Amino acid sequence: MRVRRRLKWTCNEQRTLLDFEVNKKVFERMKSSPVKVRISLAVTVFHNISTSEVVAKDGEFVVPNAGLCSIAQRYGESNSLRCRYPLRSPTMLVKITSSTATCPAPEGKTTSPGLTADYWSKSSDAAPFSPVQKENIDFWNWEGATDYTESPGLCAGTPLTFSTREATQLTGMELELDGVHLADYRVGNPSRFTFGR
């Protein structure tokens, strides 16, 4: 059976992740059998234009060459930024590290030093009725952490690294994986999967 899906692809210096969703009925039918996964990717290569470090503050703070950001309460936690840009949001990578994070660890838990969490945003134009583009920047998990239930907190005093990027090359690649058991790659949502290395 062939399943066509739009993929979310995240790549950084440590690992590459491919996220996709499968219909629950299709998954139930295939989960116990080895399947062949064939993935075709269109890849855009970016390079840094500028990098700046900004310390998160209470209220709005300025991000050079970008816009205005503030810490946002989303999903019951302070783990994201809400940013506003004039006319168009930039293509950028936003990163925080556990070693410099200022939020207290949840009771009974400790976060290992040296972990990173990042968010990749693509450029987009503002809505036709407003000259301001808005974007939520979410930090879901620490890269390399073994406890995936803990989301990185974002509090005042936490340094953020903003890297503005520009596309330099378009290319493509194909991956083929044989004998894959989909149940081994299931994460969180029962129909969502992640392949990574």
C-alpha positions as CSV (number, residue, x, y, z in Angstrom):
1,M,0.0,0.0,0.0
2,R,1.3,3.4,-0.9
3,V,0.8,6.3,1.6
4,R,1.5,9.8,0.3
5,R,2.0,12.5,3.0
6,R,3.6,15.9,3.3
7,L,6.6,15.5,5.6
8,K,8.0,17.8,8.3
9,W,11.8,17.7,8.1
10,T,14.0,19.1,10.8
11,C,17.7,19.2,10.5
12,N,20.5,20.5,12.7
13,E,24.1,19.7,13.6
14,Q,23.2,16.7,15.7
15,R,20.4,14.9,13.9
16,T,17.8,14.9,11.1
17,L,14.2,14.1,11.8
18,L,11.4,13.2,9.4
19,D,7.8,13.5,10.9
20,F,4.8,12.1,9.1
21,E,1.3,10.9,9.9
22,V,-0.5,7.7,8.9
23,N,-4.2,7.1,8.9
24,K,-5.1,5.0,12.0
25,K,-6.8,2.3,10.1
26,V,-3.8,2.0,7.7
27,F,-1.4,1.9,10.7
28,E,-3.4,-0.9,12.5
29,R,-3.3,-2.9,9.3
30,M,0.5,-2.5,8.8
31,K,1.9,-2.2,12.3
32,S,2.9,-5.8,12.8
33,S,4.4,-6.3,9.4
34,P,7.8,-5.1,8.0
35,V,7.2,-2.4,5.4
36,K,9.3,-0.6,2.9
37,V,9.5,3.2,3.3
38,R,10.5,5.3,0.3
39,I,10.9,9.0,0.9
40,S,11.6,11.6,-1.7
41,L,12.8,15.0,-0.4
42,A,13.2,18.4,-1.9
43,V,15.9,20.1,0.1
44,T,16.8,23.8,0.5
45,V,20.3,24.6,1.8
46,F,20.6,27.7,3.9
47,H,23.6,29.7,5.2
48,N,23.7,32.2,8.1
49,I,23.4,35.9,7.3
50,S,23.7,37.1,10.9
51,T,23.6,35.7,14.4
52,S,22.7,37.6,17.5
53,E,22.2,36.6,21.2
54,V,19.2,38.2,23.0
55,V,18.3,37.7,26.6
56,A,14.5,37.1,27.1
57,K,12.8,39.7,29.2
58,D,9.4,40.2,30.8
59,G,7.3,42.1,28.3
60,E,8.4,42.9,24.8
61,F,12.1,42.9,23.8
62,V,13.9,43.7,20.5
63,V,15.5,41.1,18.3
64,P,18.0,42.8,16.0
65,N,17.2,42.4,12.2
66,A,13.9,40.8,13.1
67,G,11.2,42.4,15.3
68,L,9.7,42.4,18.7
69,C,9.2,39.2,20.8
70,S,7.7,38.4,24.2
71,I,7.4,35.2,26.3
72,A,4.1,33.5,25.7
73,Q,2.0,31.2,27.8
74,R,1.0,28.3,25.6
75,Y,-0.5,24.9,26.5
76,G,-0.2,25.8,30.2
77,E,3.5,26.5,30.1
78,S,6.0,29.3,29.3
79,N,7.7,27.5,26.5
80,S,7.4,29.8,23.6
81,L,7.9,33.2,22.1
82,R,5.4,35.3,20.3
83,C,7.1,37.6,17.8
84,R,6.0,40.4,15.5
85,Y,7.8,41.4,12.3
86,P,7.2,44.3,9.9
87,L,5.8,43.1,6.6
88,R,7.6,39.7,6.5
89,S,9.0,37.2,9.0
90,P,12.6,36.2,8.4
91,T,13.9,32.6,7.8
92,M,15.7,31.9,11.0
93,L,16.8,29.4,13.6
94,V,16.1,30.2,17.3
95,K,18.0,28.2,19.9
96,I,18.2,27.9,23.7
97,T,20.5,25.7,25.8
98,S,19.8,23.9,29.1
99,S,23.0,25.2,30.6
100,T,21.8,28.8,30.4
101,A,18.1,28.3,30.9
102,T,16.7,30.2,33.9
103,C,13.4,28.4,34.5
104,P,13.4,26.2,37.6
105,A,13.3,22.4,36.8
106,P,9.9,20.7,37.6
107,E,9.7,19.2,41.0
108,G,11.6,15.9,41.2
109,K,13.4,16.4,37.8
110,T,16.7,17.7,36.7
111,T,17.7,18.8,33.2
112,S,21.1,17.7,31.9
113,P,23.5,20.5,31.0
114,G,24.5,21.0,27.4
115,L,21.2,20.2,25.8
116,T,19.7,22.4,23.1
117,A,16.1,23.2,21.9
118,D,15.5,25.0,18.7
119,Y,12.8,26.3,16.4
120,W,13.1,26.7,12.6
121,S,10.9,29.3,11.0
122,K,10.5,30.0,7.3
123,S,9.9,33.4,5.9
124,S,6.3,34.4,5.3
125,D,4.4,37.6,4.4
126,A,2.1,39.5,6.6
127,A,-1.7,39.2,6.2
128,P,-3.2,41.4,3.5
129,F,-5.0,43.5,6.0
130,S,-2.1,44.2,8.4
131,P,1.5,45.1,7.8
132,V,2.6,43.0,10.8
133,Q,3.5,39.3,10.5
134,K,3.0,37.3,13.8
135,E,4.7,34.0,14.7
136,N,4.7,31.7,17.7
137,I,8.1,30.1,18.3
138,D,7.8,26.9,20.3
139,F,10.5,24.9,22.0
140,W,9.0,21.4,22.4
141,N,11.8,19.1,23.6
142,W,15.5,19.2,24.6
143,E,17.5,17.5,21.8
144,G,19.1,14.3,23.2
145,A,17.0,14.2,26.4
146,T,15.7,10.8,27.5
147,D,12.6,12.3,29.2
148,Y,10.4,13.4,26.4
149,T,7.6,14.6,28.8
150,E,9.7,17.6,29.9
151,S,9.4,20.6,27.6
152,P,12.0,23.4,27.8
153,G,10.8,26.3,29.9
154,L,11.4,29.9,28.7
155,C,11.7,32.5,31.4
156,A,13.1,36.0,31.7
157,G,16.9,35.9,31.8
158,T,17.3,33.0,29.4
159,P,19.7,33.8,26.5
160,L,18.3,33.1,23.0
161,T,20.4,32.8,19.8
162,F,18.7,34.0,16.6
163,S,20.4,33.0,13.4
164,T,18.9,34.7,10.3
165,R,19.4,32.5,7.2
166,E,19.3,32.7,3.4
167,A,18.6,30.0,0.8
168,T,21.7,29.2,-1.3
169,Q,20.9,25.9,-3.0
170,L,18.0,23.7,-4.0
171,T,18.5,20.0,-4.3
172,G,16.8,16.6,-3.7
173,M,17.4,13.2,-2.3
174,E,15.7,9.8,-2.0
175,L,15.7,7.5,1.0
176,E,14.6,3.9,1.0
177,L,14.3,1.9,4.2
178,D,13.4,-1.8,4.1
179,G,11.9,-4.0,6.8
180,V,10.6,-1.1,8.9
181,H,8.2,-1.8,11.7
182,L,6.1,1.4,12.1
183,A,5.3,0.8,15.7
184,D,9.0,1.3,16.6
185,Y,8.9,4.9,15.3
186,R,5.6,6.0,16.8
187,V,5.8,9.1,19.1
188,G,3.2,10.9,21.2
189,N,0.2,10.9,18.9
190,P,-0.6,7.3,18.0
191,S,-0.6,8.2,14.3
192,R,2.5,10.4,14.2
193,F,6.0,8.9,13.5
194,T,9.6,10.2,13.5
195,F,12.5,8.8,11.6
196,G,15.9,10.2,12.7
197,R,19.6,9.6,12.9
